[in-house]
mmCIF file of C-alpha atoms in Angstrom:
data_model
loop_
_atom_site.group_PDB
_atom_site.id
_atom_site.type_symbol
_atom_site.label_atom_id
_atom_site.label_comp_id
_atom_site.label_asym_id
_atom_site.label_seq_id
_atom_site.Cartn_x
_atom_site.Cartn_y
_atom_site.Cartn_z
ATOM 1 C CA UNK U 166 1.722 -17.547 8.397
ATOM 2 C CA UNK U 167 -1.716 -16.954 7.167
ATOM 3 C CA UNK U 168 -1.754 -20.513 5.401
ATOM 4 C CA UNK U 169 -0.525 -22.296 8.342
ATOM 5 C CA UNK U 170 -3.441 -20.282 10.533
ATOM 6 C CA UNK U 171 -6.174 -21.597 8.352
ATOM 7 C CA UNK U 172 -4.692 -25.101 7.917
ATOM 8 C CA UNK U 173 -4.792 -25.003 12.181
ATOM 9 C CA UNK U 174 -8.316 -23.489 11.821
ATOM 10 C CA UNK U 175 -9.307 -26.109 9.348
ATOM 11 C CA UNK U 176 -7.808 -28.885 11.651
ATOM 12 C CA UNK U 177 -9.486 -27.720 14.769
ATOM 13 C CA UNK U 178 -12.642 -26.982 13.042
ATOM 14 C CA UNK U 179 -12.731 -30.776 12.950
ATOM 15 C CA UNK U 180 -12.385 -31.992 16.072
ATOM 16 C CA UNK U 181 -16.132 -33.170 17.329
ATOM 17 C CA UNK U 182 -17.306 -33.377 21.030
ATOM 18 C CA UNK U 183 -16.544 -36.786 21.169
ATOM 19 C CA UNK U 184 -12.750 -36.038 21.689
ATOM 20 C CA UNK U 185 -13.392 -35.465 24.928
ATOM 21 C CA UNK U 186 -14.612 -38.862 25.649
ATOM 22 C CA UNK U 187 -11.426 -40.371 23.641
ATOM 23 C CA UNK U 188 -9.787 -38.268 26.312
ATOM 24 C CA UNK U 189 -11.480 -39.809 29.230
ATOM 25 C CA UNK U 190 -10.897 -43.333 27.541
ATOM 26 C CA UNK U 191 -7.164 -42.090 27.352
ATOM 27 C CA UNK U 192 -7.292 -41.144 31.068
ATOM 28 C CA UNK U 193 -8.959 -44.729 31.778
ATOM 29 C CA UNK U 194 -5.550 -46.394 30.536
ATOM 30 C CA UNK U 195 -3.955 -44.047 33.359
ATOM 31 C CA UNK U 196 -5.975 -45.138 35.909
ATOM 32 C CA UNK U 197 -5.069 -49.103 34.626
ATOM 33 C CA UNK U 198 -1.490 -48.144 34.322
ATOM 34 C CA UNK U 199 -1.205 -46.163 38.065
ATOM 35 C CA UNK U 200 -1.626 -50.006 38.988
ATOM 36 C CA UNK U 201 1.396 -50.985 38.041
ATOM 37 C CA UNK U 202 3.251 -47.622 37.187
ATOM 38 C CA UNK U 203 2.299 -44.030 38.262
ATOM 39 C CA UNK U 204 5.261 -42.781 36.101
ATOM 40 C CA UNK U 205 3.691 -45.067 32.907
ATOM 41 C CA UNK U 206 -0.016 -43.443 33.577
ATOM 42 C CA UNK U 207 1.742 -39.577 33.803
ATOM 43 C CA UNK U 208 2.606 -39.950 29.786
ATOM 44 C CA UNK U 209 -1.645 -41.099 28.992
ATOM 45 C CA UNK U 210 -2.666 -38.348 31.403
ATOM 46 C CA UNK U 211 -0.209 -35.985 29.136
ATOM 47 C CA UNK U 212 -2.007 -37.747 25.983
ATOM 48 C CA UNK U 213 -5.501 -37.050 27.484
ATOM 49 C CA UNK U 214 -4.990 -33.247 28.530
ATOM 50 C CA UNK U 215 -3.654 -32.425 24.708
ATOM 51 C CA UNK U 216 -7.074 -33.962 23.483
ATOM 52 C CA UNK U 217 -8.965 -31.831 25.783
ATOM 53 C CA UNK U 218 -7.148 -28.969 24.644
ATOM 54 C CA UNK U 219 -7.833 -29.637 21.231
ATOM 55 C CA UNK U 220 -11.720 -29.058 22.125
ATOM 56 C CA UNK U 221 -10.900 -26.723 24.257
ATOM 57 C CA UNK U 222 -9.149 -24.564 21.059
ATOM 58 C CA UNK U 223 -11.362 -25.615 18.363
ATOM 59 C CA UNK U 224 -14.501 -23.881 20.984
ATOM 60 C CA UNK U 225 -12.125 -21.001 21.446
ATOM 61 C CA UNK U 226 -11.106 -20.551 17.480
ATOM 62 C CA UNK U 227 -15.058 -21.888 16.120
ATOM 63 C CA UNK U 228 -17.526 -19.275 16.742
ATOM 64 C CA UNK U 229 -20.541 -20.715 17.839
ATOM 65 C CA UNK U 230 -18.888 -24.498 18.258
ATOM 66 C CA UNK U 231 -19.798 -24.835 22.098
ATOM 67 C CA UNK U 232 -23.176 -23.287 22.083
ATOM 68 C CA UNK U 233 -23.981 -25.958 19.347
ATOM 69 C CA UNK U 234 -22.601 -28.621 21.304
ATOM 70 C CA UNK U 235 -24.839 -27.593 24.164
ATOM 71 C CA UNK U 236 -27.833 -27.161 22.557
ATOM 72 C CA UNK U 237 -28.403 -30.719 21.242
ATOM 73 C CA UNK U 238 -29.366 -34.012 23.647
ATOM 74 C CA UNK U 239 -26.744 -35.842 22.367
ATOM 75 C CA UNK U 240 -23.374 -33.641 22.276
ATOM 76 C CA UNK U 241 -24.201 -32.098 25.199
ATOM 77 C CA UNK U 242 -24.568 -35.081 27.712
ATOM 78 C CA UNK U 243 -21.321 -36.301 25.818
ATOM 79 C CA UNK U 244 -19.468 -32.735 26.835
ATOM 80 C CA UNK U 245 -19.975 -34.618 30.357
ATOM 81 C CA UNK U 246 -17.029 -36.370 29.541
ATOM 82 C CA UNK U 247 -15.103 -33.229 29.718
ATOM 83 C CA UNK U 248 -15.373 -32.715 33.400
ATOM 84 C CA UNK U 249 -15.031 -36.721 33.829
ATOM 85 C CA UNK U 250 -11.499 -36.229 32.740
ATOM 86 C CA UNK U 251 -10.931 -33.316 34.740
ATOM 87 C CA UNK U 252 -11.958 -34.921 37.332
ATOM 88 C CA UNK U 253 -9.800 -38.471 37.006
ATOM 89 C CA UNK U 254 -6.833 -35.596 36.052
ATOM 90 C CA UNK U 255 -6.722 -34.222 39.421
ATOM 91 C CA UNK U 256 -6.180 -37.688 40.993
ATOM 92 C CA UNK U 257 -3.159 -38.189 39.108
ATOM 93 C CA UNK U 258 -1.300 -35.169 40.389
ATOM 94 C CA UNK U 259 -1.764 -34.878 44.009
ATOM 95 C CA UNK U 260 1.838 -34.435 44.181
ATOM 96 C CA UNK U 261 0.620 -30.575 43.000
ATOM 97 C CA UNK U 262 -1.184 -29.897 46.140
ATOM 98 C CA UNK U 263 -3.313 -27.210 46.047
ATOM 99 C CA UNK U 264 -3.423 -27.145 42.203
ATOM 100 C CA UNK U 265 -4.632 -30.578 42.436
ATOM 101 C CA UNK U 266 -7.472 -29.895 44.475
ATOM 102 C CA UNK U 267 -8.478 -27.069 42.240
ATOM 103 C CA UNK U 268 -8.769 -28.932 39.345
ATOM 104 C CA UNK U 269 -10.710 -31.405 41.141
ATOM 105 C CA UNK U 270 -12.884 -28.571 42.308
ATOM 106 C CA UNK U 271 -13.590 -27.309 38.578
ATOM 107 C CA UNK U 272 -13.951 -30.877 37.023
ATOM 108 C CA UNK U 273 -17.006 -30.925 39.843
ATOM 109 C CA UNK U 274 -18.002 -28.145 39.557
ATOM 110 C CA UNK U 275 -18.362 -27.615 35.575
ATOM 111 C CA UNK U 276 -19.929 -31.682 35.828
ATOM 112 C CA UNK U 277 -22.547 -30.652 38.645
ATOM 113 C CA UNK U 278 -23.461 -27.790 36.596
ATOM 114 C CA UNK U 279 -24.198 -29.819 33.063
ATOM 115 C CA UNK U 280 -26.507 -32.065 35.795
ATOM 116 C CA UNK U 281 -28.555 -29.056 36.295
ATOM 117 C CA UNK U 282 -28.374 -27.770 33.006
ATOM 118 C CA UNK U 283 -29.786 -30.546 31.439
ATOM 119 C CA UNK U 284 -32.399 -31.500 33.814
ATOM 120 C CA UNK U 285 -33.151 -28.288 33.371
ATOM 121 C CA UNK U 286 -33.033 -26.992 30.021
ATOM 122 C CA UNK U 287 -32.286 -30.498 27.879
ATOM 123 C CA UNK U 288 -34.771 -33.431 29.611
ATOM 124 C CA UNK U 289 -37.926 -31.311 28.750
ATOM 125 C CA UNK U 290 -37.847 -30.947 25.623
ATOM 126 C CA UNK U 291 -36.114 -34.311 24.399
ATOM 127 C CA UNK U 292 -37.811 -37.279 22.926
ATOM 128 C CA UNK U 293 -37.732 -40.834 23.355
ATOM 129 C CA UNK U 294 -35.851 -40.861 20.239
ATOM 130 C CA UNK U 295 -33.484 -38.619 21.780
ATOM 131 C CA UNK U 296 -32.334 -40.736 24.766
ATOM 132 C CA UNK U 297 -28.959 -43.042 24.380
ATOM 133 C CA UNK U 298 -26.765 -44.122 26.524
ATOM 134 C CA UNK U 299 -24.558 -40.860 26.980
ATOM 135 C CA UNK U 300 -27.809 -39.377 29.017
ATOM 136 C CA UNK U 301 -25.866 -41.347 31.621
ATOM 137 C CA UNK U 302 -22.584 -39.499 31.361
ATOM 138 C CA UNK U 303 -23.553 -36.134 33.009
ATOM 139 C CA UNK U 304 -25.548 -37.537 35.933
ATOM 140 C CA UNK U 305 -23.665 -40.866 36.761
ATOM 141 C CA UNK U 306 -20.325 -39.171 35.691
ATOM 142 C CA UNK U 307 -20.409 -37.511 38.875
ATOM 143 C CA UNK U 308 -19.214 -40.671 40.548
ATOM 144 C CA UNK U 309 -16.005 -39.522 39.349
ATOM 145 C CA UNK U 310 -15.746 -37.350 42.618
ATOM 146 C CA UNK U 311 -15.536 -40.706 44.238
ATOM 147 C CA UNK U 312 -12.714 -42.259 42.182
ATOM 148 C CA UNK U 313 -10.149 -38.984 42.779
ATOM 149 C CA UNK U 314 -11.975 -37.213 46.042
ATOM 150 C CA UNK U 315 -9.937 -39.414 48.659
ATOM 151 C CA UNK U 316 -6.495 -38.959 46.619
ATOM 152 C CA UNK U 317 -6.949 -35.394 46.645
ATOM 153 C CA UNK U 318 -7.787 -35.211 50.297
ATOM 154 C CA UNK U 319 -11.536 -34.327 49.944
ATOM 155 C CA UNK U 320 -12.932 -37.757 50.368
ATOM 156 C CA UNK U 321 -16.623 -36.157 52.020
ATOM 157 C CA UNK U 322 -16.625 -34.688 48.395
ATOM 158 C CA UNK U 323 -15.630 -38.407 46.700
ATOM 159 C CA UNK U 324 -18.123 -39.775 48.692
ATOM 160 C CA UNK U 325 -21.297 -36.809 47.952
ATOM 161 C CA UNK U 326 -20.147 -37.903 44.041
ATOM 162 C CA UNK U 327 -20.262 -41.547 45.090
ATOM 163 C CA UNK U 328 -23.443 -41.663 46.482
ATOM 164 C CA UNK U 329 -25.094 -38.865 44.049
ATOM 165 C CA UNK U 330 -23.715 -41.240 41.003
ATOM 166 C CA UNK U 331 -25.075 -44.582 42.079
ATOM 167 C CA UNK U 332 -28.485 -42.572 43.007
ATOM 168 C CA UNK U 333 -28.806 -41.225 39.545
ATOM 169 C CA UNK U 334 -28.208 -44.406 38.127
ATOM 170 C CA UNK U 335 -30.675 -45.843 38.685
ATOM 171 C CA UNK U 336 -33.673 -43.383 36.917
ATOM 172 C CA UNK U 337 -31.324 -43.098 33.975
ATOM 173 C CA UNK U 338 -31.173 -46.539 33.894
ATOM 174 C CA UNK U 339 -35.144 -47.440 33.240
ATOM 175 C CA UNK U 340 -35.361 -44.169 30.951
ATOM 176 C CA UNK U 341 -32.255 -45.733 29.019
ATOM 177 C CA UNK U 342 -33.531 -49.457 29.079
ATOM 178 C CA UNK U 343 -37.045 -48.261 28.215
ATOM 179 C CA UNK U 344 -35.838 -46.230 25.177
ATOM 180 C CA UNK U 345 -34.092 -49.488 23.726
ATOM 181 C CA UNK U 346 -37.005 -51.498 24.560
ATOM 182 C CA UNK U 347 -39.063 -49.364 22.526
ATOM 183 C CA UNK U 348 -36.755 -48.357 19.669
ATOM 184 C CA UNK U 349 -34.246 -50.674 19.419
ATOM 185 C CA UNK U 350 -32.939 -49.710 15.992
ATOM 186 C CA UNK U 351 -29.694 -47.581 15.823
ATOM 187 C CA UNK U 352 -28.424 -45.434 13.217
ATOM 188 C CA UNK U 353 -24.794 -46.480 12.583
ATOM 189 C CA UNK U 354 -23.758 -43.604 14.509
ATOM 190 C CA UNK U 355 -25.571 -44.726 16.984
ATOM 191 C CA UNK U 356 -24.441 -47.619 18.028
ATOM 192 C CA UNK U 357 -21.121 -47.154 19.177
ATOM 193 C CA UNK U 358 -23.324 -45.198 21.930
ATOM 194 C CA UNK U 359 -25.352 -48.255 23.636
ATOM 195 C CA UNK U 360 -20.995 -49.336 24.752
ATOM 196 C CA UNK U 361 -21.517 -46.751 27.703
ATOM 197 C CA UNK U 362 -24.020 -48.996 29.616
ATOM 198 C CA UNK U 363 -20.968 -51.085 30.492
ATOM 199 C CA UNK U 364 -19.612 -48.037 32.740
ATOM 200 C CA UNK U 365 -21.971 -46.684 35.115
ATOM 201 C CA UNK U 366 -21.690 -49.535 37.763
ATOM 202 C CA UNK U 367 -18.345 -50.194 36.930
ATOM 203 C CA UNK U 368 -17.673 -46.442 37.784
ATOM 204 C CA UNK U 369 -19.960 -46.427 40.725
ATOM 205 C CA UNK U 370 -17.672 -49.553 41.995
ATOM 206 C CA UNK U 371 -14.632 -47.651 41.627
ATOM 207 C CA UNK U 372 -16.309 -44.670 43.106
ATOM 208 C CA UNK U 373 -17.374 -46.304 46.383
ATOM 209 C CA UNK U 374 -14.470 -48.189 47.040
ATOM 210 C CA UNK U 375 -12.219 -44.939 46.725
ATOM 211 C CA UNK U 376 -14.335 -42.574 48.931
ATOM 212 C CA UNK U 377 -16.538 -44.604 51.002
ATOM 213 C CA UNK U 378 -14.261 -47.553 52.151
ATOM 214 C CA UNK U 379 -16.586 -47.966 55.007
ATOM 215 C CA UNK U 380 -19.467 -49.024 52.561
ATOM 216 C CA UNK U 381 -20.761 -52.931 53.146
ATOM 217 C CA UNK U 382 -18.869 -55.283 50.990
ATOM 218 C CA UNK U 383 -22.410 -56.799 50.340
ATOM 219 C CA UNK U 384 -23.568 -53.032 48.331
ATOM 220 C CA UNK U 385 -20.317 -53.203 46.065
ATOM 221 C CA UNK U 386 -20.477 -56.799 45.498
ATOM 222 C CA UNK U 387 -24.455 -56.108 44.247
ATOM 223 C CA UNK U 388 -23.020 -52.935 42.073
ATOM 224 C CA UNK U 389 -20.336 -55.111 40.562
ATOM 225 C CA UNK U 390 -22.852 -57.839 39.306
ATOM 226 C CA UNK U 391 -24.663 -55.231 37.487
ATOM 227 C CA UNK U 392 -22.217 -53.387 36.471
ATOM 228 C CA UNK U 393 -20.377 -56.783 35.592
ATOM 229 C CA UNK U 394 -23.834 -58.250 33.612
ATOM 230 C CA UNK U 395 -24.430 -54.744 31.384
ATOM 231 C CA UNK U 396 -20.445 -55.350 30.883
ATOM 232 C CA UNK U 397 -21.557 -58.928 28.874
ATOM 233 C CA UNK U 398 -24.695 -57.077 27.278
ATOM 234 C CA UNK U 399 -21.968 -55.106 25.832
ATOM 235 C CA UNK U 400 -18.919 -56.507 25.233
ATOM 236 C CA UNK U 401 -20.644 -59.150 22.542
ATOM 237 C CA UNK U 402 -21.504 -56.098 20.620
ATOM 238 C CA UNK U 403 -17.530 -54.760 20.231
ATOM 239 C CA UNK U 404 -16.137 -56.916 17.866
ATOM 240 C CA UNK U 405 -18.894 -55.863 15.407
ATOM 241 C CA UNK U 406 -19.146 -51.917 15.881
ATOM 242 C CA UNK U 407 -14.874 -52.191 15.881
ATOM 243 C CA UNK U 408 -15.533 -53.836 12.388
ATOM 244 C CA UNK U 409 -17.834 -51.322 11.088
ATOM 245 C CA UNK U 410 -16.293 -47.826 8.954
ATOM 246 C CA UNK U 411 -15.225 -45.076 11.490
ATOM 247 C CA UNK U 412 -18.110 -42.367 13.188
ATOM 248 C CA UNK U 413 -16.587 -40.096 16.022
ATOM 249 C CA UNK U 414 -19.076 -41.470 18.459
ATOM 250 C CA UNK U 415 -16.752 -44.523 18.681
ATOM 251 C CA UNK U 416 -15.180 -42.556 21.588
ATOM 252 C CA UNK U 417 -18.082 -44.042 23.905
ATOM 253 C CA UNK U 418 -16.709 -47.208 23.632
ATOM 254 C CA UNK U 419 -13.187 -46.881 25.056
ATOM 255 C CA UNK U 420 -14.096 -45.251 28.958
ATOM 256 C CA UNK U 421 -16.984 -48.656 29.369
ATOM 257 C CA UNK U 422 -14.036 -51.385 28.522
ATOM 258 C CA UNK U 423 -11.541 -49.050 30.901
ATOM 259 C CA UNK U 424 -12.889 -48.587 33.514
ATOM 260 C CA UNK U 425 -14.691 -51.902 33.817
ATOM 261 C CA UNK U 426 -11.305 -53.309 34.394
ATOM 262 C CA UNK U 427 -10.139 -50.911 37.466
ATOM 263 C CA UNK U 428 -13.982 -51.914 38.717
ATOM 264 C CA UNK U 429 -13.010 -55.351 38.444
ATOM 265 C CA UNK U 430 -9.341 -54.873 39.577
ATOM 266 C CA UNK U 431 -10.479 -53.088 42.789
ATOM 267 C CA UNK U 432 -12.991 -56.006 43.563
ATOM 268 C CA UNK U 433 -9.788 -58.672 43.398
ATOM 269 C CA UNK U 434 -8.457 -56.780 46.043
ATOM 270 C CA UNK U 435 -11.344 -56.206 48.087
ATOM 271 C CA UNK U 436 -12.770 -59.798 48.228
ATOM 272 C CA UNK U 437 -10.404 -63.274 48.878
ATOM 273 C CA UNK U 438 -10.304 -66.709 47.706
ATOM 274 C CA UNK U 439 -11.100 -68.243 44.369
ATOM 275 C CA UNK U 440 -12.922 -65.086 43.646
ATOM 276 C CA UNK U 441 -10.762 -63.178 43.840
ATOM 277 C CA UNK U 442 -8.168 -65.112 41.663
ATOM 278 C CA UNK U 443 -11.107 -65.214 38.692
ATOM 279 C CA UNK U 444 -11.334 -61.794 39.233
ATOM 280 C CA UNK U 445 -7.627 -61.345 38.834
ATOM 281 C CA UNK U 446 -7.761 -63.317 35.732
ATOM 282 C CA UNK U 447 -10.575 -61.021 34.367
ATOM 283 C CA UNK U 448 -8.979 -57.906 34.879
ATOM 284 C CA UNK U 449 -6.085 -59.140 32.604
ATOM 285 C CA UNK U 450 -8.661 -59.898 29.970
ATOM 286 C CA UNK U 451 -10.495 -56.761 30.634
ATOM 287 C CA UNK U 452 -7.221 -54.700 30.139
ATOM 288 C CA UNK U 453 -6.289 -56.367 26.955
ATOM 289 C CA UNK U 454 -9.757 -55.865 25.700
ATOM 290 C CA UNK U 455 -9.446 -52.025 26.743
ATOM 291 C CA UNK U 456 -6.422 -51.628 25.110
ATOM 292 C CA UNK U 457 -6.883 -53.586 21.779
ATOM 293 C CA UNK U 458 -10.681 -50.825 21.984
ATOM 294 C CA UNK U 459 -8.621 -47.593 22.794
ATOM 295 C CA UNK U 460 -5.969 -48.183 19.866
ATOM 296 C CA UNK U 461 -9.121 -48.952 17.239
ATOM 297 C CA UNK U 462 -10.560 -45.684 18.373
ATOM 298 C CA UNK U 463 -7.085 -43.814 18.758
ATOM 299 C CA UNK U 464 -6.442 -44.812 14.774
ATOM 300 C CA UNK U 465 -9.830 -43.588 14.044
ATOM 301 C CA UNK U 466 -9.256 -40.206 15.277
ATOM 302 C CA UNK U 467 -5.888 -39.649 13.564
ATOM 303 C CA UNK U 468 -7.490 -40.544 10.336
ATOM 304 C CA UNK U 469 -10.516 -38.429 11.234
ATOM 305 C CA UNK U 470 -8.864 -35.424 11.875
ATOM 306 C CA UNK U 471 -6.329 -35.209 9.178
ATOM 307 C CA UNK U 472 -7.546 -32.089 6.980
ATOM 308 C CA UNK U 473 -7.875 -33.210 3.368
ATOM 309 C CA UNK U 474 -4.990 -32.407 1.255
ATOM 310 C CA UNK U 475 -2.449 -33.058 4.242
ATOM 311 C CA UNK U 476 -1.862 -36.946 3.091
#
């Protein structure tokens, strides 16, 4: 019993921050799948909770492992990705009533209260050196609200997420751009990291067409586009991070190549015309792309987190 403990404690001792946003990639193929299949997108939200739990254990079992996480720029914007998935979770089981709107209600909650906690506590004392990409996961990842508040019946709270995401964007943005501008040079575990400025505009797309319906085509086409353009700044850069050796912060780059497909998927429906039948073709590339990502970084992980000796 004791040997199997430590081998479980050794396993879990393993398991980096960055699971969570494999999880949130792995909940990004749900929200593809609920296109076609809610019943197909139940078995990746299944996938996706067991990954959270793994974090969830290894902070539980690992003295100290969460505080850690927290205290450094970089793993604790990418804990954002914890909530994110919470979040996307709860609009996958409204069939759960209440329960669904409570984990809704803690995905929010834990995500508005990483916002504070590192404007408050992180942003001060962080360096230029210190900002990536994943500063935009805890203050744009709030546009998650949008994507699940109407399912869930809280669509004033989708829309407060909506609106607070695509507001945030925007400062995070410059800070982001500027920090590339002026160090453009990535470690290579790094650069797997510069994949999440393909999602904030995609996710702000999804948001606002989920919880504020109402919004002028004109503002989602204009989110699209930019979401759409960082999408092409990216996407060049995949085939040669998915070719380098394996770092956990691969995990950034599945959620970007996700979710930029349910952005573009919910644009096909919203406009008409030869647009919208590029658009259509798109998505099928963007899914495709997504998936062919999310398997790379899904092999990864196995391989990561097999404790030596177990082969």
């Amino acid at each position: 019993m004791r040997t199997i403990q430590r081998f479980m404690k050794e396993a879990l001792a393993r398991v980096p921050v960055p699971i969570c946003g494999v999880a949130l990639g792995v909940m990004g193929l749900a929200n593809i799948c609920r296109i076609w299949s809610q019943e197909v997108a139940w078995v990746f939200c299944a996938l996706s909770v067991f990954l959270l739990a793994l974090y969830v254990s290894r902070c539980a079992l690992v003295r100290g492992s969460f505080r850690r996480d927290l205290g450094s720029p970089v793993t604790a914007c990418v804990f954002g990705t914890f909530p994110m998935t919470v979040i996307f979770l709860a609009g996958h089981i409204t069939g759960l009533g209440v329960a669904a709107d409570a984990v809704f209600i803690l995905g929010s909650a834990i995500q508005l209260a990483l916002i504070v906690y590192i404007a408050v506590y992180i942003i001060p004392r962080m360096r230029l050196s210190d900002v990536h990409a994943c500063l935009f996961v805890p203050f744009v990842g709030i546009a998650a609200m949008g994507a699940s508040g109407a399912s869930v019946g809280l669509q004033q709270a989708g829309e407060f997420g909506a609106v607070l995401g695509l507001v945030l964007s925007v400062p995070v943005l410059v800070a982001v751009a500027w920090r590339y501008f002026r160090l453009p040079d990535l470690a290579p575990a790094e650069a797997p990291v510069f994949c999440i400025l393909a999602a904030p505009f995609a996710l702000c797309t999804v948001a606002i067409s989920g919880s504020v319906p109402d919004s002028p085509i004109a503002l989602r086409e204009v989110v699209y586009a930019a979401g759409l353009v960082l999408y092409m700044v990216v996407i060049v850069r995949v085939p040669s991070l998915m070719r380098a050796g394996f770092v956990p912060s691969k995990a950034s780059m599945g959620f970007p190549m996700t979710v930029s497909a349910v952005a573009t998927h919910s644009m096909s429906v919203a406009l008409e015309g030869a647009v919208a039948d590029i658009l259509t073709v798109l998505f099928l590339v963007q899914v495709i792309v997504a998936v062919a990502v999310m398997a790379h970084i899904l092999v990864g992980y196995i391989g990561f987190l097999r404790p030596a000796g177990s082969e």
